[in-house]
Coordinates of C-alpha atoms in Angstrom, one line a residue:
Chain A
M1 CA 66.8 102.1 120.1
W2 CA 69.9 104.4 120.1
K3 CA 69.4 107.7 121.8
V4 CA 71.0 111.0 120.7
L5 CA 71.9 114.4 121.9
A6 CA 69.3 116.9 120.7
I7 CA 70.3 120.6 120.9
D8 CA 67.8 123.4 120.8
P9 CA 69.9 126.6 120.7
V10 CA 66.9 128.8 121.4
K11 CA 66.7 127.4 125.0
C12 CA 70.4 128.0 125.7
T13 CA 71.3 130.8 128.1
G14 CA 75.1 130.3 127.8
C15 CA 75.6 129.2 131.4
L16 CA 78.3 126.7 130.4
Q17 CA 77.1 124.0 132.8
C18 CA 77.4 121.5 129.9
E19 CA 81.0 122.4 129.2
M20 CA 81.9 122.1 132.9
A21 CA 80.0 118.8 133.2
C22 CA 81.8 117.4 130.2
S23 CA 85.2 118.3 131.4
I24 CA 84.5 116.8 134.8
E25 CA 83.1 113.6 133.4
N26 CA 86.1 113.1 131.0
Y27 CA 89.0 114.7 132.8
G28 CA 87.9 115.1 136.4
V29 CA 88.5 118.9 136.3
I30 CA 86.3 121.9 135.7
A31 CA 88.1 123.2 132.6
T32 CA 85.7 124.4 129.8
S33 CA 88.6 124.4 127.4
K34 CA 88.7 120.6 127.6
S35 CA 85.0 120.2 127.0
R36 CA 83.8 118.1 124.0
I37 CA 80.7 120.2 123.8
K38 CA 81.2 124.0 123.0
V39 CA 78.8 126.9 123.5
F40 CA 79.3 129.5 120.8
N41 CA 78.4 133.1 121.4
F42 CA 76.5 135.0 118.7
E43 CA 76.7 138.6 120.0
H44 CA 74.9 140.2 117.0
E45 CA 71.9 137.8 117.4
G46 CA 71.9 137.7 121.2
R47 CA 72.1 133.9 121.1
K48 CA 74.2 131.0 122.5
V49 CA 74.6 127.8 120.5
P50 CA 75.8 124.6 122.1
Y51 CA 77.5 122.3 119.6
T52 CA 78.9 118.8 119.6
C53 CA 79.1 115.6 117.5
T54 CA 75.7 114.2 116.3
Q55 CA 77.2 110.7 115.9
C56 CA 76.3 110.9 112.2
A57 CA 75.6 107.7 110.2
E58 CA 78.2 108.7 107.7
A59 CA 80.9 108.7 110.4
W60 CA 83.6 110.5 108.3
C61 CA 86.0 110.4 111.2
L62 CA 85.7 106.6 111.5
H63 CA 86.2 106.0 107.8
A64 CA 89.1 108.4 107.7
C65 CA 91.1 106.9 110.6
P66 CA 94.2 105.2 109.2
V67 CA 94.7 102.9 112.2
D68 CA 91.2 101.7 113.2
A69 CA 91.2 103.9 116.3
I70 CA 87.6 105.1 115.9
R71 CA 84.9 102.5 116.5
L72 CA 81.1 102.3 116.6
D73 CA 79.8 101.5 120.1
Q74 CA 77.1 99.1 119.2
R75 CA 75.3 99.7 122.4
T76 CA 75.0 103.5 122.2
G77 CA 75.6 104.3 118.6
A78 CA 78.5 106.6 119.5
K79 CA 81.6 106.8 117.5
V80 CA 84.3 106.4 120.1
V81 CA 88.0 107.2 119.9
D82 CA 90.3 104.5 121.4
E83 CA 93.1 106.6 122.8
G84 CA 95.4 103.7 123.0
T85 CA 95.2 103.1 119.3
C86 CA 95.0 106.8 118.1
V87 CA 98.4 108.0 116.8
G88 CA 97.4 111.6 116.7
C89 CA 97.6 112.0 112.9
K90 CA 94.6 114.4 112.9
V91 CA 93.3 113.2 109.5
C92 CA 89.8 112.7 111.1
T93 CA 89.8 116.4 112.2
I94 CA 89.8 117.5 108.6
A95 CA 87.6 114.7 107.3
C96 CA 84.7 115.5 109.6
P97 CA 82.8 118.4 107.8
F98 CA 81.1 119.3 111.1
G99 CA 84.3 120.1 112.9
T100 CA 83.3 118.1 116.0
I101 CA 86.4 115.9 116.4
N102 CA 89.4 117.9 117.6
Y103 CA 93.1 117.4 118.3
V104 CA 94.3 117.8 121.9
Q105 CA 97.9 119.0 121.9
E106 CA 98.6 117.9 125.5
T107 CA 97.6 114.3 124.9
G108 CA 98.6 114.0 121.3
K109 CA 95.3 112.3 120.6
V110 CA 92.0 113.4 119.2
Q111 CA 88.8 113.7 121.2
K112 CA 85.1 113.7 120.5
C113 CA 81.8 113.2 122.2
D114 CA 81.3 109.6 123.1
L115 CA 77.9 110.1 124.8
C116 CA 79.5 109.3 128.1
G117 CA 78.8 105.6 127.5
G118 CA 75.0 106.3 127.3
D119 CA 74.4 108.8 130.1
P120 CA 75.7 112.1 128.8
A121 CA 76.8 114.5 131.5
C122 CA 76.0 117.6 129.4
A123 CA 72.4 116.8 129.0
A124 CA 72.1 115.9 132.7
A125 CA 73.6 119.3 133.6
C126 CA 71.7 121.5 131.3
P127 CA 69.2 123.5 133.4
T128 CA 67.0 124.7 130.5
G129 CA 66.4 121.7 128.4
A130 CA 68.6 123.1 125.5
I131 CA 70.5 119.8 125.5
T132 CA 68.4 116.6 125.9
F133 CA 69.1 113.0 125.4
V134 CA 66.3 111.5 123.4
E135 CA 65.2 108.6 121.2
A136 CA 66.8 108.8 117.8
D137 CA 63.6 109.2 115.9
W138 CA 62.6 112.4 117.7
A139 CA 61.3 114.8 115.0
G140 CA 63.5 117.8 116.0
L141 CA 66.5 115.6 115.6
N142 CA 65.6 114.7 112.1
K143 CA 65.4 118.4 111.4
M144 CA 68.9 118.9 112.9
Q145 CA 70.3 115.9 110.9
Q146 CA 68.8 117.2 107.7
W147 CA 70.7 120.5 108.2
A148 CA 73.8 118.5 108.9
A149 CA 73.4 116.3 105.8
K150 CA 72.9 119.4 103.7
T151 CA 76.1 120.9 105.0
A152 CA 78.1 117.8 104.2
A153 CA 76.8 117.8 100.6
A154 CA 76.9 114.1 100.9
V155 CA 79.9 112.7 99.1
L156 CA 77.9 109.5 98.3
A157 CA 75.0 110.6 96.2
Chain B
M1 CA 81.6 87.6 90.2
R2 CA 85.2 87.9 91.0
H3 CA 86.6 91.3 92.2
L4 CA 90.3 91.7 92.0
I5 CA 91.8 94.6 94.0
L6 CA 95.4 95.6 93.3
G7 CA 96.8 97.3 96.4
N8 CA 96.1 96.6 100.0
G9 CA 96.4 100.1 101.4
P10 CA 93.4 102.1 102.8
A11 CA 91.7 102.3 99.4
G12 CA 92.1 98.6 98.7
V13 CA 91.0 97.5 102.1
V14 CA 88.0 99.8 102.3
A15 CA 86.9 98.8 98.8
A16 CA 87.1 95.1 99.8
E17 CA 85.0 95.7 102.9
T18 CA 82.5 97.7 101.0
L19 CA 82.2 95.0 98.3
R20 CA 81.7 92.4 101.0
R21 CA 78.8 94.4 102.3
Y22 CA 77.2 95.1 98.9
A23 CA 78.0 91.8 97.2
P24 CA 77.9 89.2 100.0
E25 CA 78.3 86.2 97.6
D26 CA 81.1 87.6 95.4
E27 CA 84.7 86.5 95.4
I28 CA 87.1 89.3 96.6
M29 CA 90.9 89.0 96.1
L30 CA 93.1 91.7 97.6
Y31 CA 96.7 91.9 96.4
G32 CA 99.5 93.7 98.1
C33 CA 103.2 93.6 97.2
E34 CA 105.1 94.4 100.3
G35 CA 104.7 91.1 102.2
E36 CA 103.2 93.0 105.2
P37 CA 99.7 92.9 106.6
P38 CA 97.6 95.9 105.3
Y39 CA 99.0 98.9 107.0
S40 CA 98.9 102.7 106.9
R41 CA 101.8 104.8 105.7
M42 CA 100.3 107.7 107.6
A43 CA 101.4 106.0 110.8
I44 CA 105.0 105.5 109.9
P45 CA 106.2 108.8 111.4
Y46 CA 104.7 107.7 114.7
L47 CA 106.4 104.3 114.4
L48 CA 109.7 106.0 113.8
E49 CA 109.1 108.2 116.9
G50 CA 108.5 105.0 118.9
N51 CA 104.9 106.0 119.8
I52 CA 103.6 102.8 118.4
D53 CA 104.9 99.4 117.3
E54 CA 104.4 98.0 113.8
R55 CA 101.1 96.5 114.8
G56 CA 100.0 100.1 115.5
T57 CA 100.3 100.8 111.8
Y58 CA 98.0 98.0 110.7
L59 CA 94.7 99.1 109.1
R60 CA 92.7 96.3 110.8
K61 CA 94.0 95.0 114.1
Q62 CA 91.7 92.0 114.8
E63 CA 93.3 88.6 114.4
G64 CA 91.9 86.8 111.3
Y65 CA 89.8 89.8 110.3
F66 CA 90.2 89.4 106.5
A67 CA 89.5 85.7 106.6
A68 CA 86.4 86.4 108.6
Q69 CA 85.3 88.8 106.0
R70 CA 86.0 86.2 103.3
I71 CA 88.5 88.6 101.7
T72 CA 91.4 86.6 100.2
L73 CA 94.8 88.3 100.9
R74 CA 97.6 87.6 98.4
E75 CA 101.0 88.9 97.7
G76 CA 102.1 89.8 94.2
R77 CA 103.1 92.8 92.0
A78 CA 101.0 93.3 88.9
V79 CA 103.0 93.9 85.7
A80 CA 100.4 93.8 82.9
V81 CA 96.7 93.8 82.3
D82 CA 95.0 92.0 79.4
T83 CA 91.7 93.8 79.2
A84 CA 90.3 91.5 76.5
A85 CA 91.0 88.3 78.5
R86 CA 90.3 90.1 81.8
T87 CA 93.4 88.9 83.4
V88 CA 96.3 90.5 85.4
L89 CA 99.8 89.2 85.0
F90 CA 101.9 89.2 88.1
A91 CA 105.7 89.5 88.5
D92 CA 106.0 85.8 89.4
G93 CA 104.4 84.8 86.1
H94 CA 101.0 83.8 87.3
R95 CA 97.8 85.3 86.0
E96 CA 94.6 86.1 87.8
H97 CA 91.2 86.4 86.2
F98 CA 88.8 89.2 87.1
D99 CA 85.3 90.3 86.4
R100 CA 85.9 93.7 88.0
L101 CA 89.3 95.2 88.7
L102 CA 90.1 97.9 91.1
V103 CA 93.4 99.7 90.7
A104 CA 94.4 100.9 94.2
T105 CA 98.1 100.6 93.8
G106 CA 98.9 103.9 95.4
S107 CA 102.1 105.7 94.7
S108 CA 105.9 105.3 95.1
P109 CA 108.6 107.8 96.1
I110 CA 110.3 109.7 93.3
L111 CA 114.1 109.2 93.3
P112 CA 115.5 112.1 91.4
P113 CA 118.2 111.0 88.9
I114 CA 121.2 112.4 90.7
P115 CA 124.6 110.8 91.2
G116 CA 124.7 108.8 94.4
I117 CA 120.9 108.4 94.8
D118 CA 121.5 104.6 95.1
L119 CA 124.2 104.7 97.7
P120 CA 123.7 102.8 101.0
G121 CA 122.2 105.2 103.5
V122 CA 120.2 107.1 100.9
T123 CA 116.6 106.1 101.3
P124 CA 113.0 107.2 101.0
C125 CA 110.7 106.8 104.0
W126 CA 107.6 105.3 102.5
T127 CA 107.3 101.6 103.5
L128 CA 107.7 99.6 106.7
A129 CA 110.9 98.2 105.3
H130 CA 112.3 101.7 104.9
A131 CA 111.2 102.6 108.4
R132 CA 113.1 99.6 109.8
A133 CA 116.2 100.5 107.9
I134 CA 116.0 104.1 109.0
A135 CA 115.4 103.2 112.6
E136 CA 118.6 101.1 112.5
R137 CA 120.7 104.1 111.5
L138 CA 118.9 106.7 113.5
Q139 CA 121.0 107.6 116.6
P140 CA 121.5 110.7 118.7
G141 CA 123.9 113.0 116.8
A142 CA 123.3 111.3 113.5
R143 CA 123.7 113.8 110.6
V144 CA 120.5 113.5 108.5
V145 CA 120.0 115.4 105.3
Q146 CA 116.5 115.4 104.0
M147 CA 115.7 116.1 100.4
G148 CA 112.3 117.8 100.2
A149 CA 110.1 119.8 102.6
G150 CA 106.8 118.9 101.1
F151 CA 103.9 117.2 103.0
I152 CA 105.7 114.0 103.8
G153 CA 109.1 115.6 104.5
S154 CA 107.5 118.0 106.9
I155 CA 105.7 115.3 108.8
L156 CA 108.9 113.2 109.1
L157 CA 110.9 116.0 110.7
E158 CA 109.7 115.3 114.2
A159 CA 110.9 111.7 114.2
F160 CA 114.5 112.7 113.3
V161 CA 114.6 115.6 115.7
K162 CA 113.1 113.6 118.6
A163 CA 115.8 110.9 118.0
G164 CA 118.4 113.6 118.5
A165 CA 119.6 113.7 114.9
K166 CA 121.2 116.8 113.4
L167 CA 118.8 117.6 110.6
T168 CA 119.2 119.6 107.4
I169 CA 116.3 120.1 105.0
V170 CA 117.0 120.9 101.3
E171 CA 113.9 122.1 99.5
L172 CA 113.6 123.1 95.8
G173 CA 110.7 125.4 96.3
D174 CA 110.8 128.9 97.7
R175 CA 109.2 127.9 101.0
M176 CA 108.3 124.8 103.1
V177 CA 105.3 122.8 101.9
P178 CA 104.9 125.0 98.8
R179 CA 102.1 122.9 97.3
M180 CA 99.9 123.1 100.4
M181 CA 100.8 126.3 102.2
T182 CA 100.6 130.0 101.3
P183 CA 103.9 131.9 101.3
V184 CA 103.2 133.4 104.8
A185 CA 102.2 130.0 106.1
G186 CA 105.2 128.2 104.6
N187 CA 107.6 130.7 106.0
L188 CA 106.0 130.6 109.4
I189 CA 106.6 126.8 109.4
R190 CA 110.2 127.3 108.3
R191 CA 110.8 129.8 111.2
W192 CA 109.3 127.3 113.6
V193 CA 111.5 124.4 112.6
E194 CA 114.6 126.6 112.5
E195 CA 113.9 127.7 116.1
K196 CA 113.9 124.0 117.0
G197 CA 117.4 123.6 115.5
V198 CA 116.6 122.3 112.0
Q199 CA 118.7 123.8 109.2
V200 CA 116.6 124.7 106.2
F201 CA 117.8 125.5 102.7
T202 CA 115.0 126.6 100.2
E203 CA 115.4 127.2 96.5
T204 CA 118.3 124.7 96.8
R205 CA 118.9 121.4 95.0
I206 CA 120.9 118.4 96.0
D207 CA 123.2 118.0 93.0
A208 CA 125.0 114.9 94.1
I209 CA 125.6 112.5 96.9
A210 CA 129.1 110.9 97.3
L211 CA 130.8 108.5 99.7
G212 CA 132.6 110.4 102.4
A213 CA 136.3 110.1 103.4
G214 CA 137.6 106.7 103.8
Q215 CA 134.4 105.1 102.5
G216 CA 134.7 102.8 99.6
N217 CA 137.1 103.9 96.9
D218 CA 136.0 107.5 97.0
T219 CA 138.8 109.8 97.9
A220 CA 136.7 113.0 98.4
A221 CA 137.6 114.4 101.8
G222 CA 134.4 114.1 103.7
P223 CA 134.6 116.1 106.9
D224 CA 134.2 114.3 110.2
G225 CA 134.5 110.9 108.6
A226 CA 130.9 111.0 107.5
P227 CA 129.8 108.0 105.3
L228 CA 128.1 110.4 102.9
L229 CA 128.9 113.8 101.5
V230 CA 126.0 115.8 100.0
Q231 CA 126.7 118.5 97.4
L232 CA 124.2 121.3 97.2
S233 CA 123.5 123.7 94.3
N234 CA 124.5 126.6 96.5
G235 CA 128.0 125.2 96.9
E236 CA 127.6 123.8 100.4
R237 CA 128.9 120.3 101.1
L238 CA 127.2 118.6 103.9
P239 CA 128.6 115.5 105.7
A240 CA 125.8 113.0 106.4
D241 CA 125.1 109.7 108.0
M242 CA 121.8 109.3 106.2
V243 CA 120.0 111.0 103.3
I244 CA 116.2 110.8 103.4
V245 CA 114.6 111.3 100.0
A246 CA 111.1 113.0 100.3
A247 CA 110.9 114.6 96.9
G248 CA 107.4 113.6 96.1
V249 CA 105.6 110.5 94.9
K250 CA 104.2 109.2 91.6
P251 CA 101.2 106.9 91.1
N252 CA 102.0 103.2 90.5
V253 CA 100.3 102.9 87.1
A254 CA 103.1 101.7 84.7
F255 CA 101.6 98.2 84.5
L256 CA 98.5 99.7 82.7
E257 CA 100.6 100.6 79.7
G258 CA 99.1 99.4 76.4
T259 CA 95.6 99.0 77.9
P260 CA 92.6 101.2 77.1
V261 CA 92.8 102.7 80.6
H262 CA 93.7 106.4 80.3
V263 CA 96.5 107.5 82.4
A264 CA 97.8 111.0 83.0
S265 CA 99.8 111.2 86.1
G266 CA 97.3 108.7 87.7
V267 CA 94.4 106.7 86.3
L268 CA 91.7 109.1 85.0
V269 CA 88.4 108.2 86.4
N270 CA 84.9 109.6 86.2
E271 CA 82.6 110.4 89.1
R272 CA 81.8 106.7 89.5
M273 CA 85.6 106.0 89.7
E274 CA 85.4 104.1 86.4
S275 CA 88.4 104.2 84.1
A276 CA 88.2 104.1 80.3
G277 CA 88.7 100.3 80.6
A278 CA 85.6 98.3 80.8
G279 CA 85.1 96.9 84.4
I280 CA 88.3 98.6 85.6
F281 CA 88.0 101.1 88.4
A282 CA 90.6 103.1 90.3
A283 CA 90.7 104.7 93.8
G284 CA 93.2 106.4 96.1
D285 CA 96.6 107.9 95.4
C286 CA 96.8 106.3 91.9
A287 CA 93.5 107.8 90.8
E288 CA 92.8 111.2 89.2
A289 CA 89.2 112.1 89.8
P290 CA 87.4 115.4 89.0
D291 CA 88.0 118.3 91.3
L292 CA 85.0 119.7 93.2
F293 CA 85.5 123.2 91.8
T294 CA 87.3 123.0 88.6
G295 CA 86.3 119.6 87.3
Q296 CA 89.9 119.0 86.3
H297 CA 91.4 115.7 87.2
L298 CA 93.2 115.8 90.5
V299 CA 95.2 113.3 92.6
A300 CA 94.2 114.3 96.2
A301 CA 96.4 111.9 98.1
I302 CA 95.1 111.7 101.6
Q303 CA 93.3 108.9 103.5
P304 CA 89.8 110.4 103.6
N305 CA 89.8 110.9 99.9
A306 CA 91.2 107.5 99.2
V307 CA 88.5 105.8 101.3
D308 CA 85.7 107.9 99.8
Q309 CA 86.8 106.9 96.4
A310 CA 87.2 103.3 97.4
R311 CA 83.6 103.2 98.7
V312 CA 82.2 104.7 95.6
A313 CA 84.2 102.4 93.4
A314 CA 83.2 99.3 95.3
V315 CA 79.4 100.2 95.3
N316 CA 79.7 100.5 91.5
M317 CA 81.7 97.3 91.2
A318 CA 79.0 95.5 93.1
G319 CA 76.4 96.7 90.5
G320 CA 75.1 99.6 92.6
H321 CA 75.2 103.3 91.7
A322 CA 77.3 105.8 93.6
T323 CA 79.0 108.9 92.6
L324 CA 81.7 111.2 94.0
K325 CA 80.5 114.8 93.5
G326 CA 84.0 116.0 93.2
V327 CA 87.3 115.6 95.1
L328 CA 88.2 118.3 97.6
A329 CA 91.9 118.7 98.3
I330 CA 92.5 118.6 102.1
N331 CA 95.6 118.2 104.1
V332 CA 96.7 118.2 107.7
L333 CA 100.3 118.2 108.9
E334 CA 102.1 118.4 112.1
T335 CA 105.6 119.7 111.9
L336 CA 107.5 119.4 115.1
G337 CA 104.3 120.1 117.1
L338 CA 103.0 122.8 114.8
V339 CA 99.7 121.8 113.3
S340 CA 98.7 123.1 109.8
T341 CA 95.8 122.4 107.5
S342 CA 94.9 123.4 104.0
F343 CA 91.6 122.9 102.2
G344 CA 90.3 123.3 98.6
Q345 CA 91.5 126.2 96.5
W346 CA 93.7 127.7 99.3
Q347 CA 95.5 129.9 96.8
G348 CA 92.2 131.7 96.0
V349 CA 90.9 133.0 92.7
P350 CA 91.5 136.5 91.2
E351 CA 89.2 139.4 91.8
N352 CA 88.0 139.4 88.3
Q353 CA 86.5 135.9 89.0
E354 CA 84.7 137.4 92.0
G355 CA 87.5 136.2 94.4
S356 CA 88.2 137.7 97.7
G357 CA 90.3 136.7 100.6
V358 CA 91.6 137.5 104.1
E359 CA 94.8 136.6 105.9
W360 CA 95.2 136.8 109.7
V361 CA 98.5 136.1 111.4
D362 CA 99.9 136.1 114.9
E363 CA 103.6 135.6 114.2
A364 CA 104.7 135.3 117.8
A365 CA 102.1 132.7 118.6
Y366 CA 102.6 130.8 115.3
R367 CA 98.9 131.1 114.5
Y368 CA 97.7 131.9 111.0
L369 CA 94.5 131.7 109.0
S370 CA 93.8 132.4 105.4
L371 CA 90.2 132.2 104.0
Q372 CA 89.5 132.5 100.2
F373 CA 86.1 133.2 98.8
Q374 CA 84.4 133.2 95.5
K375 CA 81.3 135.4 95.6
D376 CA 80.0 134.7 99.1
R377 CA 81.2 131.1 99.3
L378 CA 84.3 129.8 100.9
I379 CA 86.5 127.9 98.4
G380 CA 89.8 127.4 100.2
A381 CA 91.6 127.9 103.5
T382 CA 95.0 127.5 105.1
A383 CA 95.5 127.4 108.9
I384 CA 98.4 127.1 111.3
G385 CA 98.2 126.5 115.0
L386 CA 94.4 126.2 114.9
T387 CA 93.0 122.8 115.8
E388 CA 89.6 123.5 117.2
H389 CA 86.7 122.7 114.8
V390 CA 88.9 123.0 111.7
G391 CA 86.6 120.4 110.0
V392 CA 83.9 123.1 109.5
L393 CA 86.3 124.7 107.0
R394 CA 85.7 121.5 104.9
G395 CA 82.0 121.6 105.7
L396 CA 81.7 125.2 104.4
I397 CA 83.8 124.6 101.3
Q398 CA 82.4 121.2 100.3
G399 CA 78.8 122.3 101.1
K400 CA 79.4 125.4 99.0
V401 CA 77.5 127.2 101.8
A402 CA 76.2 130.7 100.8
L403 CA 77.6 132.9 103.6
G404 CA 75.4 135.9 103.0
P405 CA 76.2 138.6 105.5
W406 CA 78.8 136.3 107.1
H407 CA 81.1 136.8 104.1
E408 CA 81.7 140.4 105.2
R409 CA 81.9 139.3 108.8
L410 CA 84.6 136.8 108.0
L411 CA 86.6 139.2 105.9
A412 CA 86.6 141.4 109.1
N413 CA 87.2 138.5 111.5
P414 CA 88.3 135.2 109.8
L415 CA 88.5 133.5 113.2
A416 CA 84.7 133.5 113.4
F417 CA 84.6 130.6 110.9
V418 CA 82.9 128.2 113.3
E419 CA 80.2 130.8 114.1
A420 CA 79.7 131.4 110.4
Y421 CA 79.3 127.7 109.8
L422 CA 76.8 127.2 112.7
A423 CA 74.8 130.2 111.6
R424 CA 74.7 129.4 107.9
A425 CA 74.9 125.7 107.7
Q426 CA 73.5 124.2 110.9
Y427 CA 71.0 126.4 112.7
S428 CA 70.0 129.2 110.3
A429 CA 66.3 128.4 110.6
L430 CA 66.5 128.3 114.4
L431 CA 68.6 131.4 114.7
A432 CA 66.2 133.3 112.4
A433 CA 63.3 132.2 114.5

């Protein structure tokens, strides 16, 4: 059974441990600007919302890639960018209606959450349980994915 | 059941793969006409820059992939379709029978009918063959004149500049990328490339291309012994080693003449990607499908749209039922390192149609954002220098997400578009809790 990142914004305090853990895991430095998970600040509402790729079944990024650089990791279910193959055309960044695959100017490639190969650093670092790594059939996740699906207004009806 | 797919670009390949999944027993034939393995034109600028080799442009990189999928790859150019007999006639004289036909023939560069367009050294940059020919002539100091600063022309710039060429762009429109960028955005891109040493002429035509001094029988005095001399409508005469024609493309649909298939600029299809010809479908750059907002037929020539259309067409060809709810025009472009995107109805709609919009610009940092609304829904956007989470602009537009109070918030601060998306499309229930 594939596991997925489940995000409960209500539990997020905005400590940015997840962003720091992500940048260390992927780039070996504490640099929240490099993080593949982002915490958004809602001042009016007094809330923080962590946000990253949900590894959606539709995989718009994967379908949109012109050079076969985004593949499904059969073991984890993650959609993974192969940096050696990515040409940096950025077509995936406008194909993904969730905005969770982003171009990195310094590398000339795109980056997205790859679930750290099955042991996501953000979830491990989160002190409040706002980010957890759970079985894919967890009920809260279904709720989240329904929201995501509604947003995308499913091209394939 | 035999499925015949004309065109082995992204639409053709994805259609073939989708058919294989939905119709495991059917016969699938995929025809290309360039004598290359299926590859992506999107990758050609990166090939010219030397970032990748030719294999890097291939759509599928595993050895023997198509054979393993039982997809038969063939080479041939379709010249006519007999819809009664259900056959396609190819240029070499052979015919192929089909039960279902997918027209995924893409498009070809437009070569404006000007004197000298057929001279050696004058070429579009559209195929791998073109790329090879250009690479041969591309040397430091080479004088390159490029006709057109549209989407393709503006992507190509970088390869020429990186190779050390001296580049001049000649664009007919009043700004760069006029069919994708607002005036502010187009002019920002122009200033950016000019700062990098590219000469740009707008509202200017190339009237003629001639052989330079000492070339062939032409006695016109070309300065600096250039092989070509380019005559502009503003009176300038530019010496050139190479002229790149990037003046737009047109769908490859001529072979459908005389069939019941309706063709405007491309093949007109419905939301199932069916044409007016029985059993004949179309997808990708040669197809005109209904626009998400206006319902008018639209060629939205970019890979994500091509593959969405291909998947819908293939499901229906396999006897299933799939629809495309409407095509959204989306584009992303990198011009000498400056990233720009446009989505949907980026020009906006008038106030009397409940349109509203906001433009934000930081000229010095080359950052720009325009958001266009109808009522409280985002219908279009243009962005420059913004690469973080731009996909949510598509999510908001395609989802026709009601922004509620976020409409006013975005008019005041358009840069809060990701927050607006999260609040209205992802976590509204949770945030309201």
